[in-house]
CSV table of C-alpha atoms and ligand atoms in Angstrom, one decimal:
chain,number,residue,atom,x,y,z
A,6,UNK,CA,102.1,83.5,128.0
A,7,UNK,CA,103.2,84.3,131.2
A,8,UNK,CA,104.2,88.5,132.7
A,9,UNK,CA,107.9,89.0,132.7
A,10,UNK,CA,110.4,90.9,135.1
A,11,UNK,CA,110.3,94.5,133.9
A,12,UNK,CA,113.7,94.5,132.5
A,13,UNK,CA,114.9,98.3,132.0
A,14,UNK,CA,116.1,99.3,128.6
A,15,UNK,CA,114.3,95.8,126.9
A,16,UNK,CA,118.1,94.9,128.0
A,17,UNK,CA,117.9,90.7,126.3
A,18,UNK,CA,114.8,90.5,124.7
A,19,UNK,CA,114.0,90.3,121.6
A,20,UNK,CA,111.8,92.7,119.4
A,21,UNK,CA,112.2,91.4,116.0
A,22,UNK,CA,112.8,88.2,114.5
A,23,UNK,CA,115.8,89.4,112.0
A,24,UNK,CA,118.0,88.5,109.4
A,25,UNK,CA,119.7,91.6,108.3
A,26,UNK,CA,122.6,91.7,110.6
A,27,UNK,CA,124.1,90.0,113.3
A,28,UNK,CA,126.4,90.7,116.6
A,29,UNK,CA,128.3,88.5,118.6
A,30,UNK,CA,129.3,90.8,120.9
A,31,UNK,CA,131.7,88.4,123.1
A,32,UNK,CA,134.0,87.6,119.6
A,33,UNK,CA,133.5,91.3,118.4
A,34,UNK,CA,132.5,90.1,115.1
A,35,UNK,CA,129.4,91.8,112.8
A,36,UNK,CA,127.8,90.3,110.1
A,37,UNK,CA,125.7,91.8,107.3
A,38,UNK,CA,123.3,89.0,105.2
A,39,UNK,CA,125.5,86.4,107.0
A,40,UNK,CA,128.9,89.0,105.4
A,41,UNK,CA,131.6,90.2,107.7
A,42,UNK,CA,131.8,93.0,107.8
A,43,UNK,CA,135.8,93.7,107.6
A,44,UNK,CA,135.1,91.7,103.8
A,45,UNK,CA,132.2,94.7,103.0
A,46,UNK,CA,134.4,97.3,104.0
A,47,UNK,CA,137.4,96.0,101.7
A,48,UNK,CA,135.3,95.6,98.8
A,49,UNK,CA,132.1,96.4,99.0
A,50,UNK,CA,130.7,100.1,98.4
A,51,UNK,CA,128.1,102.0,100.6
A,52,UNK,CA,125.5,101.6,97.6
A,53,UNK,CA,126.2,98.0,97.4
A,54,UNK,CA,126.0,97.3,100.7
A,55,UNK,CA,122.8,99.1,101.4
A,56,UNK,CA,121.1,97.0,98.5
A,57,UNK,CA,122.2,93.8,100.2
A,58,UNK,CA,120.9,95.2,103.0
A,59,UNK,CA,117.4,96.1,101.5
A,60,UNK,CA,116.7,93.5,99.3
A,61,UNK,CA,118.5,90.5,101.0
A,62,UNK,CA,120.8,89.5,98.4
A,63,UNK,CA,123.9,90.8,96.7
A,64,UNK,CA,122.8,92.4,93.6
A,65,UNK,CA,124.4,91.2,91.0
A,66,UNK,CA,126.2,93.7,87.8
A,67,UNK,CA,122.5,94.9,86.5
A,68,UNK,CA,120.8,95.5,89.2
A,69,UNK,CA,123.7,97.5,90.9
A,70,UNK,CA,124.5,99.7,87.7
A,71,UNK,CA,120.6,99.8,87.9
A,72,UNK,CA,120.0,100.4,91.2
A,73,UNK,CA,123.2,103.4,91.7
A,74,UNK,CA,121.7,105.3,88.2
A,75,UNK,CA,118.4,105.7,90.4
A,76,UNK,CA,120.0,106.6,93.5
A,77,UNK,CA,122.1,109.5,91.0
A,78,UNK,CA,119.6,110.4,89.2
A,79,UNK,CA,116.6,111.5,92.2
A,80,UNK,CA,120.0,113.4,94.7
A,81,UNK,CA,117.9,116.2,94.0
A,82,UNK,CA,115.6,117.9,96.2
A,83,UNK,CA,111.6,120.1,95.3
A,84,UNK,CA,112.3,123.6,95.7
A,85,UNK,CA,110.2,123.7,98.3
A,86,UNK,CA,111.9,121.7,100.8
A,87,UNK,CA,114.9,123.7,100.3
A,88,UNK,CA,113.5,127.1,101.1
A,89,UNK,CA,111.6,125.2,103.7
A,90,UNK,CA,115.1,124.7,105.1
A,91,UNK,CA,116.1,128.1,104.7
A,92,UNK,CA,113.7,129.3,107.0
A,93,UNK,CA,115.0,127.0,109.3
A,94,UNK,CA,117.3,129.5,113.0
A,95,UNK,CA,120.8,129.0,111.4
A,96,UNK,CA,122.1,127.7,115.1
A,97,UNK,CA,119.6,125.0,114.5
A,98,UNK,CA,121.5,121.4,115.1
A,99,UNK,CA,121.9,119.7,111.9
A,100,UNK,CA,120.1,116.6,113.0
A,101,UNK,CA,116.6,118.9,114.2
A,102,UNK,CA,117.1,120.2,110.6
A,103,UNK,CA,117.0,116.8,109.0
A,104,UNK,CA,114.3,115.3,110.9
A,105,UNK,CA,112.2,117.8,109.4
A,106,UNK,CA,113.1,117.2,105.9
A,107,UNK,CA,112.7,114.5,106.3
A,108,UNK,CA,109.9,114.2,107.5
A,109,UNK,CA,108.6,116.7,105.0
A,110,UNK,CA,109.6,114.9,101.7
A,111,UNK,CA,106.0,112.7,103.5
A,112,UNK,CA,104.2,116.0,102.4
A,113,UNK,CA,105.3,115.9,99.5
A,114,UNK,CA,104.9,112.1,98.7
A,115,UNK,CA,102.2,111.3,100.8
A,116,UNK,CA,100.8,108.0,98.4
A,117,UNK,CA,100.7,104.9,100.9
A,118,UNK,CA,100.7,101.8,99.2
A,119,UNK,CA,102.8,99.6,100.9
A,120,UNK,CA,101.6,96.5,98.7
A,121,UNK,CA,103.4,98.4,96.0
A,122,UNK,CA,107.1,97.2,95.3
A,123,UNK,CA,107.6,99.9,92.3
A,124,UNK,CA,106.4,102.3,95.9
A,125,UNK,CA,108.7,100.7,98.1
A,126,UNK,CA,111.4,100.7,95.9
A,127,UNK,CA,110.2,104.9,95.0
A,128,UNK,CA,110.8,105.3,98.4
A,129,UNK,CA,113.9,104.0,99.3
A,130,UNK,CA,115.6,105.3,96.0
A,131,UNK,CA,114.2,108.4,97.7
A,132,UNK,CA,115.4,108.4,101.0
A,133,UNK,CA,118.9,107.0,100.2
A,134,UNK,CA,119.6,109.4,97.5
A,135,UNK,CA,118.0,113.3,99.2
A,136,UNK,CA,119.4,112.1,102.7
A,137,UNK,CA,122.6,113.8,101.7
A,138,UNK,CA,121.3,116.5,99.9
A,139,UNK,CA,119.5,117.6,102.9
A,140,UNK,CA,122.1,117.3,105.0
A,141,UNK,CA,124.5,119.5,102.6
A,142,UNK,CA,122.0,121.8,101.6
A,143,UNK,CA,121.3,122.8,105.6
A,144,UNK,CA,125.0,122.9,105.8
A,145,UNK,CA,125.4,125.7,103.0
A,146,UNK,CA,122.0,127.5,103.8
A,147,UNK,CA,123.2,128.1,107.7
A,148,UNK,CA,126.4,129.5,106.3
A,149,UNK,CA,124.0,132.1,104.2
A,150,UNK,CA,125.3,130.2,100.6
A,151,UNK,CA,123.0,128.8,98.4
A,152,UNK,CA,123.2,124.4,98.9
A,153,UNK,CA,125.4,123.4,95.3
A,154,UNK,CA,123.0,120.9,93.4
A,155,UNK,CA,124.8,116.9,93.6
A,156,UNK,CA,127.3,116.0,90.5
A,157,UNK,CA,126.0,113.8,88.2
A,158,UNK,CA,129.2,112.9,87.7
A,159,UNK,CA,130.5,111.8,90.6
A,160,UNK,CA,129.4,108.9,92.8
A,161,UNK,CA,127.3,108.6,96.5
A,162,UNK,CA,130.0,109.3,98.8
A,163,UNK,CA,132.2,111.7,96.7
A,164,UNK,CA,129.3,113.8,95.5
A,165,UNK,CA,128.1,114.1,99.0
A,166,UNK,CA,131.6,115.3,99.9
A,167,UNK,CA,131.4,117.3,97.2
A,168,UNK,CA,128.2,119.0,97.9
A,169,UNK,CA,129.5,120.6,101.4
A,170,UNK,CA,132.8,122.1,99.8
A,171,UNK,CA,132.0,122.2,95.6
A,172,UNK,CA,135.2,121.1,95.3
A,173,UNK,CA,136.2,117.4,94.2
A,174,UNK,CA,137.7,115.4,96.8
A,175,UNK,CA,140.8,113.3,97.1
A,176,UNK,CA,140.0,110.3,95.6
A,177,UNK,CA,141.2,107.8,99.5
A,178,UNK,CA,139.0,110.7,101.3
A,179,UNK,CA,136.2,109.5,99.4
A,180,UNK,CA,136.9,105.5,99.6
A,181,UNK,CA,137.1,106.3,103.0
A,182,UNK,CA,134.1,108.1,103.2
A,183,UNK,CA,132.2,105.6,102.0
A,184,UNK,CA,133.7,102.8,104.1
A,185,UNK,CA,132.8,104.5,106.7
A,186,UNK,CA,128.8,104.7,105.2
A,187,UNK,CA,129.7,101.2,105.1
A,188,UNK,CA,130.5,100.6,108.8
A,189,UNK,CA,127.7,102.3,110.6
A,190,UNK,CA,125.0,100.7,107.7
A,191,UNK,CA,123.4,98.8,110.1
A,192,UNK,CA,123.8,97.7,113.6
A,193,UNK,CA,120.7,94.7,114.8
A,194,UNK,CA,117.7,96.2,117.4
A,195,UNK,CA,119.9,100.3,118.2
A,196,UNK,CA,117.0,102.5,119.7
A,197,UNK,CA,116.9,104.3,116.7
A,198,UNK,CA,115.9,100.6,114.6
A,199,UNK,CA,113.9,100.3,117.3
A,200,UNK,CA,111.9,103.3,116.9
A,201,UNK,CA,111.8,102.9,113.3
A,202,UNK,CA,110.2,99.4,113.5
A,203,UNK,CA,107.8,100.8,115.9
A,204,UNK,CA,106.6,103.5,114.1
A,205,UNK,CA,106.5,101.0,110.7
A,206,UNK,CA,104.7,98.3,112.5
A,207,UNK,CA,101.2,101.5,113.0
A,208,UNK,CA,101.7,101.1,108.5
A,209,UNK,CA,102.5,104.8,108.5
A,210,UNK,CA,104.7,105.7,105.4
A,211,UNK,CA,108.7,106.0,105.6
A,212,UNK,CA,108.8,108.9,105.8
A,213,UNK,CA,107.6,109.2,108.8
A,214,UNK,CA,109.6,105.7,109.5
A,215,UNK,CA,113.2,107.4,108.9
A,216,UNK,CA,112.1,110.8,111.1
A,217,UNK,CA,111.3,109.3,114.2
A,218,UNK,CA,114.7,107.0,113.2
A,219,UNK,CA,116.7,110.3,113.4
A,220,UNK,CA,115.0,112.3,116.3
A,221,UNK,CA,116.2,108.3,118.3
A,222,UNK,CA,119.4,108.6,116.8
A,223,UNK,CA,120.4,112.0,117.5
A,224,UNK,CA,121.1,111.6,121.2
A,225,UNK,CA,124.0,111.4,123.8
A,226,UNK,CA,123.7,107.9,124.4
A,227,UNK,CA,123.4,106.8,121.1
A,228,UNK,CA,124.6,108.4,117.6
A,229,UNK,CA,125.1,111.9,118.6
A,230,UNK,CA,128.1,110.7,121.0
A,231,UNK,CA,130.5,111.0,118.3
A,232,UNK,CA,129.9,114.9,118.0
A,233,UNK,CA,130.5,114.6,121.6
A,234,UNK,CA,134.0,112.5,121.4
A,235,UNK,CA,135.5,115.8,119.6
A,236,UNK,CA,134.3,117.4,122.6
A,237,UNK,CA,136.2,115.5,124.7
A,238,UNK,CA,139.2,114.8,122.8
A,239,UNK,CA,138.9,119.1,122.7
A,240,UNK,CA,138.7,119.5,126.6
A,241,UNK,CA,140.9,116.7,127.3
A,242,UNK,CA,143.6,118.6,125.6
A,243,UNK,CA,147.0,117.0,126.0
A,244,UNK,CA,147.6,113.7,126.5
A,245,UNK,CA,149.2,114.2,130.2
A,246,UNK,CA,145.1,115.0,131.2
A,247,UNK,CA,144.0,112.2,130.1
A,248,UNK,CA,144.4,109.9,133.2
A,249,UNK,CA,142.6,113.0,136.0
A,250,UNK,CA,139.3,112.9,133.1
A,251,UNK,CA,139.2,109.5,132.9
A,252,UNK,CA,139.7,109.1,137.2
A,253,UNK,CA,137.1,111.9,137.0
A,254,UNK,CA,134.9,110.7,134.8
A,255,UNK,CA,134.6,107.9,137.1
A,256,UNK,CA,134.4,109.4,140.3
A,257,UNK,CA,131.8,111.6,139.2
A,258,UNK,CA,130.1,107.8,137.6
A,259,UNK,CA,130.3,109.6,134.4
A,260,UNK,CA,130.0,108.6,130.7
A,261,UNK,CA,133.3,108.2,128.8
A,262,UNK,CA,132.1,109.5,125.6
A,263,UNK,CA,132.5,106.6,122.7
A,264,UNK,CA,132.8,103.7,124.7
A,265,UNK,CA,130.7,100.6,126.8
A,266,UNK,CA,128.3,99.1,124.0
A,267,UNK,CA,124.9,97.1,125.9
A,268,UNK,CA,126.2,94.2,123.4
A,269,UNK,CA,129.8,94.2,123.0
A,270,UNK,CA,131.5,93.1,125.8
A,271,UNK,CA,135.5,93.3,123.4
A,272,UNK,CA,136.3,96.3,120.6
A,273,UNK,CA,133.4,97.0,118.5
A,274,UNK,CA,134.9,95.8,115.4
A,275,UNK,CA,134.2,99.2,113.3
A,276,UNK,CA,136.1,100.6,115.8
A,277,UNK,CA,139.0,99.3,115.0
A,278,UNK,CA,138.3,98.9,111.2
A,279,UNK,CA,137.4,103.2,111.8
A,280,UNK,CA,141.3,103.8,113.3
A,281,UNK,CA,142.9,102.6,110.8
A,282,UNK,CA,141.1,104.2,108.1
A,283,UNK,CA,142.1,107.4,110.3
A,284,UNK,CA,145.5,106.7,110.6
A,285,UNK,CA,145.8,106.2,106.7
A,286,UNK,CA,144.0,109.8,106.7
A,287,UNK,CA,146.4,111.0,109.0
A,288,UNK,CA,149.5,109.5,106.9
A,289,UNK,CA,147.9,111.1,104.1
A,290,UNK,CA,147.1,114.5,105.2
A,291,UNK,CA,149.1,115.0,108.3
A,292,UNK,CA,149.0,113.8,111.9
A,293,UNK,CA,145.9,115.5,114.4
A,294,UNK,CA,147.1,115.5,118.0
A,295,UNK,CA,143.9,114.0,119.2
A,296,UNK,CA,144.5,110.5,118.2
A,297,UNK,CA,147.1,110.2,120.9
A,298,UNK,CA,144.5,111.6,123.4
A,299,UNK,CA,142.5,109.6,121.4
A,300,UNK,CA,145.3,105.7,121.4
A,301,UNK,CA,146.1,107.0,125.3
A,302,UNK,CA,141.9,107.4,126.3
A,303,UNK,CA,141.8,103.9,125.4
A,304,UNK,CA,144.2,102.4,127.4
A,305,UNK,CA,143.9,104.0,130.1
A,306,UNK,CA,139.8,103.2,130.3
A,307,UNK,CA,141.1,99.6,128.7
A,308,UNK,CA,142.9,99.6,132.3
A,309,UNK,CA,140.4,100.5,134.4
A,310,UNK,CA,137.2,99.7,132.5
A,311,UNK,CA,138.1,96.3,130.8
A,312,UNK,CA,136.4,93.8,134.0
A,313,UNK,CA,133.4,95.6,132.6
A,314,UNK,CA,133.6,95.0,129.4
A,315,UNK,CA,134.4,98.3,128.1
A,316,UNK,CA,136.1,99.2,124.9
A,317,UNK,CA,136.2,102.0,122.3
A,318,UNK,CA,132.3,101.5,120.1
A,319,UNK,CA,131.6,103.3,116.3
A,320,UNK,CA,131.5,106.4,117.9
A,321,UNK,CA,135.1,106.5,119.1
A,322,UNK,CA,137.3,107.1,116.1
A,323,UNK,CA,135.0,107.6,113.5
A,324,UNK,CA,134.8,112.0,114.1
A,325,UNK,CA,138.8,111.7,113.6
A,326,UNK,CA,138.1,110.3,110.2
A,327,UNK,CA,135.5,112.6,110.1
A,328,UNK,CA,137.4,115.6,111.4
A,329,UNK,CA,140.6,115.1,109.0
A,330,UNK,CA,138.0,115.7,106.1
A,331,UNK,CA,137.6,119.2,107.3
A,332,UNK,CA,134.1,118.1,108.1
A,333,UNK,CA,133.0,120.1,111.2
A,334,UNK,CA,131.7,118.3,114.2
A,335,UNK,CA,127.9,118.8,114.0
A,336,UNK,CA,127.5,116.8,111.2
A,337,UNK,CA,129.0,113.9,112.5
A,338,UNK,CA,125.6,112.6,113.2
A,339,UNK,CA,123.4,113.0,110.7
A,340,UNK,CA,126.6,111.4,108.6
A,341,UNK,CA,125.4,109.0,110.6
A,342,UNK,CA,121.7,108.9,109.8
A,343,UNK,CA,122.9,109.4,106.5
A,344,UNK,CA,124.6,105.7,106.9
A,345,UNK,CA,122.1,104.1,108.7
A,346,UNK,CA,118.7,104.9,106.1
A,347,UNK,CA,119.8,101.6,104.2
A,348,UNK,CA,119.4,100.3,108.0
A,349,UNK,CA,116.5,101.8,108.7
A,350,UNK,CA,114.8,101.1,105.3
A,351,UNK,CA,116.3,97.0,105.2
A,352,UNK,CA,114.4,96.9,109.1
A,353,UNK,CA,111.1,99.3,107.7
A,354,UNK,CA,110.6,96.4,104.7
A,355,UNK,CA,111.4,93.6,107.4
A,356,UNK,CA,108.9,94.9,109.8
A,357,UNK,CA,106.2,95.2,106.5
A,358,UNK,CA,106.3,91.5,105.2
A,359,UNK,CA,105.2,90.4,108.5
A,360,UNK,CA,104.2,93.2,111.0
A,361,UNK,CA,102.2,93.1,113.8
A,362,UNK,CA,102.2,96.6,115.8
A,363,UNK,CA,104.5,97.2,118.9
A,364,UNK,CA,102.3,97.1,121.3
A,365,UNK,CA,104.1,95.8,124.6
A,366,UNK,CA,103.1,95.8,128.4
A,367,UNK,CA,104.0,97.9,131.1
A,368,UNK,CA,104.4,97.0,134.7
A,369,UNK,CA,102.2,99.8,136.8
A,370,UNK,CA,103.8,100.9,139.8
A,371,UNK,CA,101.0,104.0,140.3
A,372,UNK,CA,97.8,104.4,142.4
A,373,UNK,CA,94.4,103.3,142.5
A,374,UNK,CA,91.1,104.6,143.0
A,375,UNK,CA,92.6,107.7,144.1
A,376,UNK,CA,90.1,110.6,145.0
A,377,UNK,CA,90.1,113.6,142.6
A,378,UNK,CA,90.8,117.4,144.9
A,379,UNK,CA,89.2,119.5,143.6
A,380,UNK,CA,91.7,122.7,142.7
A,381,UNK,CA,90.9,124.9,145.8
A,382,UNK,CA,91.9,122.5,147.7
A,383,UNK,CA,94.8,121.1,146.6
B,596,LIG,C1,125.7,103.4,119.1
B,596,LIG,O1,123.0,99.8,119.8
B,596,LIG,C2,123.7,100.3,119.6
B,596,LIG,O2,124.3,99.0,118.9
B,596,LIG,C3,124.8,101.2,118.7
B,596,LIG,C4,125.1,101.7,118.2
B,596,LIG,C5,124.8,101.2,116.5
B,596,LIG,O3,125.7,101.2,115.3
B,596,LIG,O4,123.4,101.3,116.5
B,596,LIG,O5,126.2,100.7,118.3
B,596,LIG,C6,125.6,102.9,118.0
B,596,LIG,O6,124.4,103.5,119.7
B,596,LIG,C7,127.2,103.1,120.1
B,596,LIG,C8,127.1,103.5,121.9
B,596,LIG,C9,127.1,105.1,121.7
B,596,LIG,N1,127.2,105.5,122.7
B,596,LIG,C10,128.2,106.1,123.4
B,596,LIG,O7,129.8,106.0,123.4
B,596,LIG,C11,128.2,106.7,125.0
B,596,LIG,C12,128.8,106.1,125.9
B,596,LIG,N2,129.0,104.5,126.4
B,596,LIG,C13,126.9,104.5,127.1
B,596,LIG,O8,126.1,105.3,127.9
B,596,LIG,C14,126.7,103.2,127.4
B,596,LIG,O9,127.8,102.2,127.3
B,596,LIG,C15,126.1,103.0,126.6
B,596,LIG,C16,124.3,103.2,126.4
B,596,LIG,C17,126.3,102.6,124.8
B,596,LIG,C18,125.3,101.6,126.6
B,596,LIG,O10,124.1,101.8,127.4
B,596,LIG,P1,123.8,100.3,128.6
B,596,LIG,O11,124.1,98.6,127.6
B,596,LIG,O12,122.3,100.4,129.2
B,596,LIG,O13,125.1,100.2,129.6
B,596,LIG,P2,125.4,101.3,131.2
B,596,LIG,O14,124.8,102.5,131.2
B,596,LIG,O15,123.9,100.3,132.5
B,596,LIG,O16,126.7,100.6,132.5
B,596,LIG,C19,127.2,99.0,132.2
B,596,LIG,C20,128.1,99.5,133.1
B,596,LIG,C21,128.0,100.7,134.3
B,596,LIG,O17,128.1,100.3,135.6
B,596,LIG,P3,127.7,99.4,136.5
B,596,LIG,O18,127.1,100.5,137.3
B,596,LIG,O19,127.2,98.5,136.5
B,596,LIG,O20,128.9,99.5,138.1
B,596,LIG,O21,129.3,100.0,132.8
B,596,LIG,C22,129.1,100.9,133.1
B,596,LIG,C23,128.1,101.7,133.8
B,596,LIG,O22,128.7,103.7,134.4
B,596,LIG,N3,130.0,101.3,131.8
B,596,LIG,C24,130.8,102.4,131.8
B,596,LIG,C25,130.1,103.0,130.3
B,596,LIG,N4,129.5,103.0,129.6
B,596,LIG,C26,128.9,101.6,130.4
B,596,LIG,N5,131.2,103.6,132.7
B,596,LIG,C27,131.8,104.6,131.5
B,596,LIG,N6,132.0,104.8,130.8
B,596,LIG,C28,131.6,104.5,129.8
B,596,LIG,N7,131.3,104.3,128.4
């Protein structure tokens, strides 16, 4: 094989063969296992979509009921994990708490039996079931409260919202939240998924795979952008300030959060759906002035940056949806992780099916034959 040129960010270089999802960045098309995201968002549930991603096909009635049942009854976390989380600093970011807690699962379930389908199934169920419980538990404990036990009478998304507030959520809010999870569940070879696959390729346990992916998702260039979008909208403050704010960013060559994408050169189809979900929430629960600012931003950014293919991405409107549900801003990225665990686990299984350890090369541009200078002469 010939030596390739170095491509910063590995742009355009395939890191795997995958049948999990597909993006056409020119057409603004996203499919999970061949099914359009719009169809899944309007007809599926998060758990059904997770099943589709992880096991490769839509479940039949019995398969779906069995998966939902297993997830429902594995939501509780061990009291030792709760105790460990209680000792986390309350000022710590919930993504760091989640990364540490996900990694800690590996201490309790360390048997690494990667050829055993029962082990794989258990790990999938445990991670899908407990990640939301850990996110909610940290939220409560950092405020000095005991965590709220999962409510077996509620489905996946309603239960998560319940664990944040101890109130049964409004059905529309709960359905919209579930659709948000569908939209965030998977997205080809993004940074956190790449991270998950690299970790998986060493044949380590799935808790280490998910913990490494959570760490990668948190950065502001990736999943962490949803939190930064809200901070940006608050800083802008009113519609009149949008244009000068964007012009200022462009002058300083600063990135405008929630815009741009390595693959999409048109508006991210998930942003279009999220915008519609936000409007449904505003119609029921009241308007949000930050939505007006967001609309103006989309208009001005299009005017200035459409020639570079810079449009809203998935992180632009999601925060407005979660904010209207009363969810604290620093939980937005952990919520992204709750959803993306489905994609990470699908990639974990796919990587194991035809594994070869990731070991790329580099273009060395350092010294050779350099002299060792004794410390007193430096
Ligand atoms: C996610 O990969 C995935 O699939 C990720 C994701 C998923 O579901 O997993 O979709 C989720 O991570 C969404 C992205 C969230 N991040 C942000 O919103 C942060 C702001 N966006 C950017 O920093 C940026 O657009 C990235 C990180 C998303 C993509 O980076 P690239 O592909 O490396 O692009 P780049 O930074 O090299 O930019 C290319 C050009 C530059 O201009 P030129 O130097 O060529 O003149 O586009 C400009 C950039 O300056 N540009 C922007 C911009 N994004 C790109 N200019 C202003 N604001 C922006 N947001």
